[in-house]
Each structure stands twice: as structure tokens, then as C-alpha cells.
PDB file of C-alpha atoms and ligand atoms in Angstrom:
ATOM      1  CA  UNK A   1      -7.247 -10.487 -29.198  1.00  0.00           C
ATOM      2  CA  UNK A   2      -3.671  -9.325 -29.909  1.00  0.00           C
ATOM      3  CA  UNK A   3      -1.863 -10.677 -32.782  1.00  0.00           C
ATOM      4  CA  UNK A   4       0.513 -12.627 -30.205  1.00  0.00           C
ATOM      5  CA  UNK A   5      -2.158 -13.843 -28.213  1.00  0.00           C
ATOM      6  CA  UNK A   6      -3.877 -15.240 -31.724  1.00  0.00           C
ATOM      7  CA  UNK A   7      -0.137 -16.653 -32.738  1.00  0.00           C
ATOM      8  CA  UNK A   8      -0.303 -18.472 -29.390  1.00  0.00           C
ATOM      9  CA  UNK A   9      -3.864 -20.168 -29.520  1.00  0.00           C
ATOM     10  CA  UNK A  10      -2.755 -20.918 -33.729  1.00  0.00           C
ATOM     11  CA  UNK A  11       0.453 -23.043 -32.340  1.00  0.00           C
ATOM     12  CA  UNK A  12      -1.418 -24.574 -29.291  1.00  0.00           C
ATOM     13  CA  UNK A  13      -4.023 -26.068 -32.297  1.00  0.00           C
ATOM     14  CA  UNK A  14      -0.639 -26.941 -34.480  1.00  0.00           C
ATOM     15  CA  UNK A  15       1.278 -28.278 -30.969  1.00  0.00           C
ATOM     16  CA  UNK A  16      -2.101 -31.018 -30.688  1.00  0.00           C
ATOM     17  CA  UNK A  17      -2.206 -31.868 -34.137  1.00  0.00           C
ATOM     18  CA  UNK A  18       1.491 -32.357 -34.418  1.00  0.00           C
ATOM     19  CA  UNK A  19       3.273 -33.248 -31.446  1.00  0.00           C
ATOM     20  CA  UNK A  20       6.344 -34.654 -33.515  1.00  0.00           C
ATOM     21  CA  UNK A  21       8.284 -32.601 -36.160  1.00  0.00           C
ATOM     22  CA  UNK A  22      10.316 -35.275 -38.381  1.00  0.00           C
ATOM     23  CA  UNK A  23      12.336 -33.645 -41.218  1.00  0.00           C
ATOM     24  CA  UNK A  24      10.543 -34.145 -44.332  1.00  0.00           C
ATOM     25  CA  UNK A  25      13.872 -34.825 -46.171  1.00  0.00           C
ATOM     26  CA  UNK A  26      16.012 -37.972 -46.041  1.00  0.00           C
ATOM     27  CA  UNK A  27      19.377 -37.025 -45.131  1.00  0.00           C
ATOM     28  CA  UNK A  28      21.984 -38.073 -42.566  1.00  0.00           C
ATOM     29  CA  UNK A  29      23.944 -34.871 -41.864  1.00  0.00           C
ATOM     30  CA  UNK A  30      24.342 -31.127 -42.823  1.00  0.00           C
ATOM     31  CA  UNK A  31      25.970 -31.837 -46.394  1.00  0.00           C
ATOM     32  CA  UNK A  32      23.123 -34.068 -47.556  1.00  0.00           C
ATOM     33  CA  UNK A  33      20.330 -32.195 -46.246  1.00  0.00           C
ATOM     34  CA  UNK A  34      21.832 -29.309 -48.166  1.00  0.00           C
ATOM     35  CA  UNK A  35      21.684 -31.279 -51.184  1.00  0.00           C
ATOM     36  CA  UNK A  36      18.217 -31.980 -50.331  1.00  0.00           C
ATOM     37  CA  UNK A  37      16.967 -28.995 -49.368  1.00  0.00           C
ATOM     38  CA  UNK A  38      18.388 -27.515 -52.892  1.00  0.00           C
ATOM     39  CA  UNK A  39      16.818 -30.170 -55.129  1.00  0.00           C
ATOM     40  CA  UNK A  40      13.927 -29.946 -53.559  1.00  0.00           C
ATOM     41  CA  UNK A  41      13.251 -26.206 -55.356  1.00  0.00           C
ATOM     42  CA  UNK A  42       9.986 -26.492 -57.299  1.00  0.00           C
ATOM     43  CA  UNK A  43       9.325 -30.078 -56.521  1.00  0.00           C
ATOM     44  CA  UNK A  44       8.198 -32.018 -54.104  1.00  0.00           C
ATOM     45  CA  UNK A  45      10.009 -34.036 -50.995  1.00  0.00           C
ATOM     46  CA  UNK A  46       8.302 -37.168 -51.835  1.00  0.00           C
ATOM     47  CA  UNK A  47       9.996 -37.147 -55.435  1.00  0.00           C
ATOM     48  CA  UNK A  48      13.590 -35.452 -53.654  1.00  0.00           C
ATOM     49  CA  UNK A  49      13.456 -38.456 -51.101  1.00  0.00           C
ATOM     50  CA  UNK A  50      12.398 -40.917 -54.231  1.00  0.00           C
ATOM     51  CA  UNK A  51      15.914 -39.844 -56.158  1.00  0.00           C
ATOM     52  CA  UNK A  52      18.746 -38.863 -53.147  1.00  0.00           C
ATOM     53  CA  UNK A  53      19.402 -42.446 -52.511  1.00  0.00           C
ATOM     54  CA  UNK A  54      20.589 -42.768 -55.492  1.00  0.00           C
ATOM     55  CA  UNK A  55      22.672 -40.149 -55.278  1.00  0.00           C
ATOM     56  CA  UNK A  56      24.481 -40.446 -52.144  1.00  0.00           C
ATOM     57  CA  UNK A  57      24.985 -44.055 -52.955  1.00  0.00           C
ATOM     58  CA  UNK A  58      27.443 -42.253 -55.120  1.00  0.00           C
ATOM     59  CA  UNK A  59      28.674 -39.473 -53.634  1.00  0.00           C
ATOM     60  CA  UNK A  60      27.709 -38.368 -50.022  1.00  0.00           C
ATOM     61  CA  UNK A  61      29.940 -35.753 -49.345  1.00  0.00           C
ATOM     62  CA  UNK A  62      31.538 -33.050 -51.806  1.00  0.00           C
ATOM     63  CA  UNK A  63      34.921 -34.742 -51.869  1.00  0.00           C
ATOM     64  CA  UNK A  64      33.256 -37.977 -54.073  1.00  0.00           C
ATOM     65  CA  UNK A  65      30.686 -35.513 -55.475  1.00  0.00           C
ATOM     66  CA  UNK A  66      33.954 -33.401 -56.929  1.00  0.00           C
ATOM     67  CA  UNK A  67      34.563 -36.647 -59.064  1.00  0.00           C
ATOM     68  CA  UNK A  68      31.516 -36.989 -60.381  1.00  0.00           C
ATOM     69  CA  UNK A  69      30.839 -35.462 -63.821  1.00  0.00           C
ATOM     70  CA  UNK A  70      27.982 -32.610 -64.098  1.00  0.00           C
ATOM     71  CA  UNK A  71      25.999 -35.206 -66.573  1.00  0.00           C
ATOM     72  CA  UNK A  72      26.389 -38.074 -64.366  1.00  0.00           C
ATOM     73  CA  UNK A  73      24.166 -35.623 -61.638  1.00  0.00           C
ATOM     74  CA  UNK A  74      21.880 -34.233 -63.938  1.00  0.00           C
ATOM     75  CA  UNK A  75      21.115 -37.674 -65.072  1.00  0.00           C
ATOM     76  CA  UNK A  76      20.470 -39.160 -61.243  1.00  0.00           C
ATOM     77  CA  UNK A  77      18.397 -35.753 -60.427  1.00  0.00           C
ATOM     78  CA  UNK A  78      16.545 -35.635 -63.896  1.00  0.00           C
ATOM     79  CA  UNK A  79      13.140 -36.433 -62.548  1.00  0.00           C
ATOM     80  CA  UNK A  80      13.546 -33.773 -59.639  1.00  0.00           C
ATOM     81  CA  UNK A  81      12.988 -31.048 -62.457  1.00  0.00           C
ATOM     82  CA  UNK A  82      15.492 -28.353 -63.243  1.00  0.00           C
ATOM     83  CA  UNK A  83      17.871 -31.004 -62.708  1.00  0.00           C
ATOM     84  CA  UNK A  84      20.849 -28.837 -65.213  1.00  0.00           C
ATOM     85  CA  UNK A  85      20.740 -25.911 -63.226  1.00  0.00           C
ATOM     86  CA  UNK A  86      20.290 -27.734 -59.940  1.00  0.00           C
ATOM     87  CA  UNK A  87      23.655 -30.076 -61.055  1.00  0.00           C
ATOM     88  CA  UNK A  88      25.766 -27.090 -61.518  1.00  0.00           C
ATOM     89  CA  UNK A  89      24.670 -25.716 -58.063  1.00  0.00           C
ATOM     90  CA  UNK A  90      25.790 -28.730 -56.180  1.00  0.00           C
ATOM     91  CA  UNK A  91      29.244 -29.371 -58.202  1.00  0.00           C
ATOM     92  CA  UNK A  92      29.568 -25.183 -57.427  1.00  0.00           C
ATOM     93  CA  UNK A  93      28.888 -25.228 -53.803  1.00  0.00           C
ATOM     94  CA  UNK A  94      30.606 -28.853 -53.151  1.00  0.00           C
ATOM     95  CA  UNK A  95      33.905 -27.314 -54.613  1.00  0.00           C
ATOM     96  CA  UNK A  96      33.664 -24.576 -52.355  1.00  0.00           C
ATOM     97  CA  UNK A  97      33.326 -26.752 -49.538  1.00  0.00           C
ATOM     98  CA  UNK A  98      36.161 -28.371 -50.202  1.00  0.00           C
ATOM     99  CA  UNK A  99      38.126 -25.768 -51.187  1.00  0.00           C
ATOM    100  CA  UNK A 100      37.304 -22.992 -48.687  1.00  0.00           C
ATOM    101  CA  UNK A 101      35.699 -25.050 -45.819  1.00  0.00           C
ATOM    102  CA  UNK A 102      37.563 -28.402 -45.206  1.00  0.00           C
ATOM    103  CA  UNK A 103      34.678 -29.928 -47.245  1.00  0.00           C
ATOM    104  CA  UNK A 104      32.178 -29.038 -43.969  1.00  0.00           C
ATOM    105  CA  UNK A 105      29.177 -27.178 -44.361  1.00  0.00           C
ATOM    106  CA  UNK A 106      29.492 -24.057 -42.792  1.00  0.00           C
ATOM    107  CA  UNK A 107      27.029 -22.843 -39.850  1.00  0.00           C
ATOM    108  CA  UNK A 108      26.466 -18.695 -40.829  1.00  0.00           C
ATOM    109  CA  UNK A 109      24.060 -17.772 -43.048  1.00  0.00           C
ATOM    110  CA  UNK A 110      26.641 -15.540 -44.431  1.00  0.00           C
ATOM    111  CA  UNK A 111      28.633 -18.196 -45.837  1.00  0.00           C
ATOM    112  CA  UNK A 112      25.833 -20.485 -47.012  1.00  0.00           C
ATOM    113  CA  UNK A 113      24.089 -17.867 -48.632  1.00  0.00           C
ATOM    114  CA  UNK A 114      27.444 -17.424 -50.603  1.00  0.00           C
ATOM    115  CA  UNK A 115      27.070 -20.787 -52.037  1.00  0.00           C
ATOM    116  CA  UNK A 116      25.352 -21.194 -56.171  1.00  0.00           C
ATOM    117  CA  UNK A 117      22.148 -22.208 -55.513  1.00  0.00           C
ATOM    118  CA  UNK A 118      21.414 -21.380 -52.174  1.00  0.00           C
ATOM    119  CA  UNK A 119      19.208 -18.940 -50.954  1.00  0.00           C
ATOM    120  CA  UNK A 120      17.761 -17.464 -47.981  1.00  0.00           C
ATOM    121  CA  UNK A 121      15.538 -20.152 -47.313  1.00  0.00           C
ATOM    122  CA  UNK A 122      17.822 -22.966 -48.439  1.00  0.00           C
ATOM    123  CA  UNK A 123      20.176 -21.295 -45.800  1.00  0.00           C
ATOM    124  CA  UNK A 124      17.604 -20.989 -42.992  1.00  0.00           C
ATOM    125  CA  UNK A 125      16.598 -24.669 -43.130  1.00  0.00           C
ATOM    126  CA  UNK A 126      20.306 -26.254 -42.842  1.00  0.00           C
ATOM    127  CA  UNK A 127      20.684 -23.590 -40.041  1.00  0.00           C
ATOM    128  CA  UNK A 128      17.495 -24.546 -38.428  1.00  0.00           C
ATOM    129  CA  UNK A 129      17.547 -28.059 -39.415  1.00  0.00           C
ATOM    130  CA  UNK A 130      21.041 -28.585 -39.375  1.00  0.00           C
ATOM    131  CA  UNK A 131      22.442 -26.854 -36.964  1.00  0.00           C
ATOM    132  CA  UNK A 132      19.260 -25.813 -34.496  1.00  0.00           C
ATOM    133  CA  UNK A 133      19.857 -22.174 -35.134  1.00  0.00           C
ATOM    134  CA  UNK A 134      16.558 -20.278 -34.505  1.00  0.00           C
ATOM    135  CA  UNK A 135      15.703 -19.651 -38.052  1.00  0.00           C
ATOM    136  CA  UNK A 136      12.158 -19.411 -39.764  1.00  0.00           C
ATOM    137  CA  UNK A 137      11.937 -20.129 -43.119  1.00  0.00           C
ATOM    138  CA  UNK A 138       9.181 -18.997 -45.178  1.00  0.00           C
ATOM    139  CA  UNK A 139       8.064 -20.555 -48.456  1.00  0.00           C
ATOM    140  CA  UNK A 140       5.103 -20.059 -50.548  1.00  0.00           C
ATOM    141  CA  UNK A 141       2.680 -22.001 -48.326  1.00  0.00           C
ATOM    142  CA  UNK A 142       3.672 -20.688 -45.020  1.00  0.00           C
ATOM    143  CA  UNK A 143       3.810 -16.746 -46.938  1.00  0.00           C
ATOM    144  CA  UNK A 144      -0.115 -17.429 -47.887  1.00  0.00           C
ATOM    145  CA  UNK A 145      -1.048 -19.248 -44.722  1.00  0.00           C
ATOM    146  CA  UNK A 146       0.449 -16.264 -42.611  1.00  0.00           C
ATOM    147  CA  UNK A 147      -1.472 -13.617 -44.408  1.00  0.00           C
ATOM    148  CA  UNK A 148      -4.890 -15.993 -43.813  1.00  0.00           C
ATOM    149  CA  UNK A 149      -4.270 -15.847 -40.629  1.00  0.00           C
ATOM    150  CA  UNK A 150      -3.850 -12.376 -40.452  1.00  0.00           C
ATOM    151  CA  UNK A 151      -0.491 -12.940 -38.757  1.00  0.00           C
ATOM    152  CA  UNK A 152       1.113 -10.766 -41.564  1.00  0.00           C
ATOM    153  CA  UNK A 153       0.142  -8.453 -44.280  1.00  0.00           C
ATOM    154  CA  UNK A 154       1.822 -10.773 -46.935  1.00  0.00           C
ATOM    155  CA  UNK A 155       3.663  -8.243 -48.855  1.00  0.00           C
ATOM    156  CA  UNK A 156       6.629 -10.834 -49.731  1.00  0.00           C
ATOM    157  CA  UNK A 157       8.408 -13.907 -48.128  1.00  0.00           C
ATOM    158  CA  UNK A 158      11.125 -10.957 -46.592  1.00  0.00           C
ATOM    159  CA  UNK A 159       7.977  -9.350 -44.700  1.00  0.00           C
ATOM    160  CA  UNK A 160       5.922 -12.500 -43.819  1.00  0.00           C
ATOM    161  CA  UNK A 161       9.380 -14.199 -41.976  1.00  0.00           C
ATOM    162  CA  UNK A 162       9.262 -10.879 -40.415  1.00  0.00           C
ATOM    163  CA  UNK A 163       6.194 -10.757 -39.266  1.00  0.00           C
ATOM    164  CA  UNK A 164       5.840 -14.672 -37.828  1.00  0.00           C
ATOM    165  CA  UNK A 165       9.100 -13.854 -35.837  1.00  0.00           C
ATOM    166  CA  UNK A 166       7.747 -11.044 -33.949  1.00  0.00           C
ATOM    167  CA  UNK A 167       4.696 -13.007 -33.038  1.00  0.00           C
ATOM    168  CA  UNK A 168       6.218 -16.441 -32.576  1.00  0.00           C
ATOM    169  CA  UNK A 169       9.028 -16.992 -29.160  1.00  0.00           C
ATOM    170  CA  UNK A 170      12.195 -17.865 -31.030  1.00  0.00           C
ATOM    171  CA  UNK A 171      12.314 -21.481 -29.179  1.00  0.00           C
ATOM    172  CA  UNK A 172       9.397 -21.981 -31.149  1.00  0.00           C
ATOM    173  CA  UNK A 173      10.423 -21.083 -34.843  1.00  0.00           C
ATOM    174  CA  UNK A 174      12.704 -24.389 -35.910  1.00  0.00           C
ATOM    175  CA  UNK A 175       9.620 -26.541 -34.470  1.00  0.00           C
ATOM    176  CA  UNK A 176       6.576 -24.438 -36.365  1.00  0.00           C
ATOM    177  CA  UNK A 177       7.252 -23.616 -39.537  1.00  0.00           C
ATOM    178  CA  UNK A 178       7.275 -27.882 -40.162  1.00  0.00           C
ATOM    179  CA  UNK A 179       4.026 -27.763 -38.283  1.00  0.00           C
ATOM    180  CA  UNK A 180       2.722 -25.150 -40.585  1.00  0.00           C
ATOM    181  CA  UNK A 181       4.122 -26.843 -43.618  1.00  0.00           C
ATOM    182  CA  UNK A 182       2.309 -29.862 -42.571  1.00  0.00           C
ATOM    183  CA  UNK A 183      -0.702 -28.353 -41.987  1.00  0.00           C
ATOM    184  CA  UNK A 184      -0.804 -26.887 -45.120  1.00  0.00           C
ATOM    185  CA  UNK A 185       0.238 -29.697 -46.301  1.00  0.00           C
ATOM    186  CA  UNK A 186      -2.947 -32.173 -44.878  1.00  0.00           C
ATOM    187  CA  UNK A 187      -5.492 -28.907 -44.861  1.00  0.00           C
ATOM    188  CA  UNK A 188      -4.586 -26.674 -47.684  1.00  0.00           C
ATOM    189  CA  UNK A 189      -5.387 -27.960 -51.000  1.00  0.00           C
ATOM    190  CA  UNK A 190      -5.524 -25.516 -53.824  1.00  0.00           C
ATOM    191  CA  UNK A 191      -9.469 -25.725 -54.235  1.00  0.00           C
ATOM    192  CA  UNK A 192     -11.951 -27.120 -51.698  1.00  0.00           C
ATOM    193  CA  UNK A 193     -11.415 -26.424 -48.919  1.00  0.00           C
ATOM    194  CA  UNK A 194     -13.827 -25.159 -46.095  1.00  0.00           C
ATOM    195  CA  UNK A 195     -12.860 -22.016 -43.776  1.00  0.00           C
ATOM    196  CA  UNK A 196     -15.773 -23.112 -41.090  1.00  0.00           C
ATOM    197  CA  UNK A 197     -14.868 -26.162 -41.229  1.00  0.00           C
ATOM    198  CA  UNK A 198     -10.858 -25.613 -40.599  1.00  0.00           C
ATOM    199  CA  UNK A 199      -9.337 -25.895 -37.180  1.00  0.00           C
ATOM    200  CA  UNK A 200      -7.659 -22.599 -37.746  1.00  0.00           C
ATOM    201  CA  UNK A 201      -9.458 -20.673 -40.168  1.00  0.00           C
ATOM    202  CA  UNK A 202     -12.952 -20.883 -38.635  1.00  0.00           C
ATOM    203  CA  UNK A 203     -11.313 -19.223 -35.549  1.00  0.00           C
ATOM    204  CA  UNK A 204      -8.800 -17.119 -36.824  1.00  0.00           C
ATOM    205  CA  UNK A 205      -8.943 -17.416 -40.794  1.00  0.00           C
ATOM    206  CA  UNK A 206      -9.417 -13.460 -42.231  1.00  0.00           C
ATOM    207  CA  UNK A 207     -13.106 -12.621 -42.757  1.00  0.00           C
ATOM    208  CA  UNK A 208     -12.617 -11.860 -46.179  1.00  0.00           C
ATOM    209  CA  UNK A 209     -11.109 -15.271 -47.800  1.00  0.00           C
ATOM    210  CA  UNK A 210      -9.159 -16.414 -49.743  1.00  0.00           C
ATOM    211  CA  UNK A 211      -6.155 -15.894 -51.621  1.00  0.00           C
TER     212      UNK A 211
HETATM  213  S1  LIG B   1      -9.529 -22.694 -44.380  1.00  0.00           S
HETATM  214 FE1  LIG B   1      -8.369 -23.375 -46.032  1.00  0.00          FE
HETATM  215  S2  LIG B   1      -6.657 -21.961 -46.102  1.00  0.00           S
HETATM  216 FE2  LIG B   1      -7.506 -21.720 -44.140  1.00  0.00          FE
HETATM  217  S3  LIG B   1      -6.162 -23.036 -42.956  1.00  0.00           S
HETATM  218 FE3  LIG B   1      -8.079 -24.115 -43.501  1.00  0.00          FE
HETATM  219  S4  LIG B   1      -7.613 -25.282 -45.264  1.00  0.00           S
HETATM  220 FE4  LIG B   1      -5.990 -23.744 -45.014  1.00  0.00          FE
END
């Protein structure tokens, strides 16, 4: 079996057990999932969606986050975690906004990249999210679920986004990277878990577990 021919029977198994793709993050349009999608860094959605309300009760667009002091964020965002680094980053980037973008959130990766605080993978989920550009982004559970099923080598995240988008058709990418983060999500735990008993991994899991 080729790679793309096991890539194909992997999101047929993902397409049954997830039909529907909701975004994980509470957010009503590009500006606050950006804000979301940056908090949510080293933590978890459930504790980004427990704490946002809060904040875009206050500000939900970088014209009223502008007038907001850096404290008065850090303080909403404190039990996100890294919440005076992550403050800076969204008074940073909602300046720019306003000052270089008519306070919109701009749709190149170019330009969101060039935000503080955003990186690749920030950038690929508003684009995918957002704005339904084709994008595939690649975080620490989709990097180690690729390279257990042997759909890349799993050198880095660079190499593994790669990899999935020369296996995967790009009408596909927006809708299964959630499905992988789910899986991962209901079938991945750190410990425990069962390669003949997995959907995927007793098929197509590498012979040589686990990593
Ligand atoms: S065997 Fe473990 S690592 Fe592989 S997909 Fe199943 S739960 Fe995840």
C-alpha cells in the first residue's frame, strides 16, 4: 500500500468517526479567534474558552483592546499561563492592526506571521479557520501522530506539515487536521493506550511503537 493510498483509508476511518469539524475555540470572527488561537499556546482550549468571555466582554476588537492597559489583560488571561508574555503579544499585534491594517486581520500568512506572537501555526489556523485558506497546521500531537502512522518521518513540525500535504488532497487539509486533533484528543492519552486495539494504529500504526 502506497503512502497515499494509507492517507486515504486513515481519513475514511477519521471522516466516520467525525463527520462534523466544530472549531474548538469560542470566537465570533477572525480578530477573536486570533486572540484565541494565541492564548491558547501551552494550554488547553477548555481553559482558553473558560477565560475569552471575559475578555471580549471588554474588548472584542483591537480598537477597545488599544485602551486597555497591559495589566488589566494579564490579569483576565492569568489562568491561561504565560499570561505576561501572551498580554504584550495581543496589545503588539492589536496596535498593528489598527495602525497598519484598518484594525482587520489580514488574510496572508506573510502579514500575520509579522505580528508578536504569532507563528506559523497561529497563522495557518486563522487562515484555515478564518479565512478557509487550505492550510495544515501541525502541532505536537498531529507531528507524533503523523510519524505513528508512518505518514512522515517526524523530523520537525516544518517536515511533518510537509509530509501530510503531499499525502492529503488540499480540499481535505482545513477539515483533517481538527479530525486528527480530535482523535488524538479521545484516543491518544500519554500512557495506556492499546495499538491493536486502535482504529488506526492496529491497521496502520508503525510496527515498532511508540514514541
Ligand atoms: S495506538 Fe495509541 S498512538 Fe496510535 S492512534 Fe491509537 S491511541 Fe493513538
Amino acid at each position: 500500500m502506497t503512502k497515499k493510498e494509507k492517507a486515504m483509508k486513515i481519513a475514511e476511518i477519521l471522516d466516520n468517526l467525525y463527520p462534523e469539524t466544530p472549531i474548538p475555540l469560542k470566537h465570533k470572527d477572525a480578530y477573536t479567534l486570533l486572540i484565541a488561537v494565541l492564548l491558547s499556546a501551552q494550554s488547553t482550549d477548555k481553559r482558553v474558552n473558560e477565560h475569552t468571555p471575559t475578555l471580549f466582554a471588554k474588548a472584542d476588537n483591537p480598537y477597545k483592546m488599544i485602551k486597555l492597559s497591559v495589566s488589566e489583560i494579564t490579569e483576565i488571561i492569568n489562568p491561561i499561563g504565560l499570561s505576561g508574555q501572551k498580554a504584550k503579544s495581543i496589545m503588539g499585534l492589536s496596535k498593528i492592526l489598527v495602525e497598519k491594517h484598518n484594525g482587520n486581520v489580514p488574510d496572508t500568512f506573510e502579514e500575520l506571521e509579522a505580528l508578536p506572537g504569532v507563528g506559523h501555526k497561529t497563522a495557518s489556523v486563522v487562515m484555515s479557520q478564518a479565512f478557509g485558506y487550505p492550510a495544515f497546521p501541525v502541532d505536537t500531537h498531529i507531528h507524533r501522530l503523523a510519524y505513528r502512522w508512518t505518514l512522515s518521518t517526524g523530523k520537525n513540525v516544518q517536515k511533518t506539515e510537509e509530509d501530510l500535504k503531499k499525502v492529503f488532497p488540499k480540499d481535505s487539509w482545513n477539515k483533517l487536521h481538527l479530525q486528527i486533533i480530535f482523535f488524538g484528543r479521545e484516543y491518544c492519552p500519554a500512557r495506556g493506550h492499546n495499538p491493536q486495539e486502535c482504529p488506526i494504529c492496529s491497521k496502520y500504526g508503525r510496527k515498532k511503537m511508540m514514541r
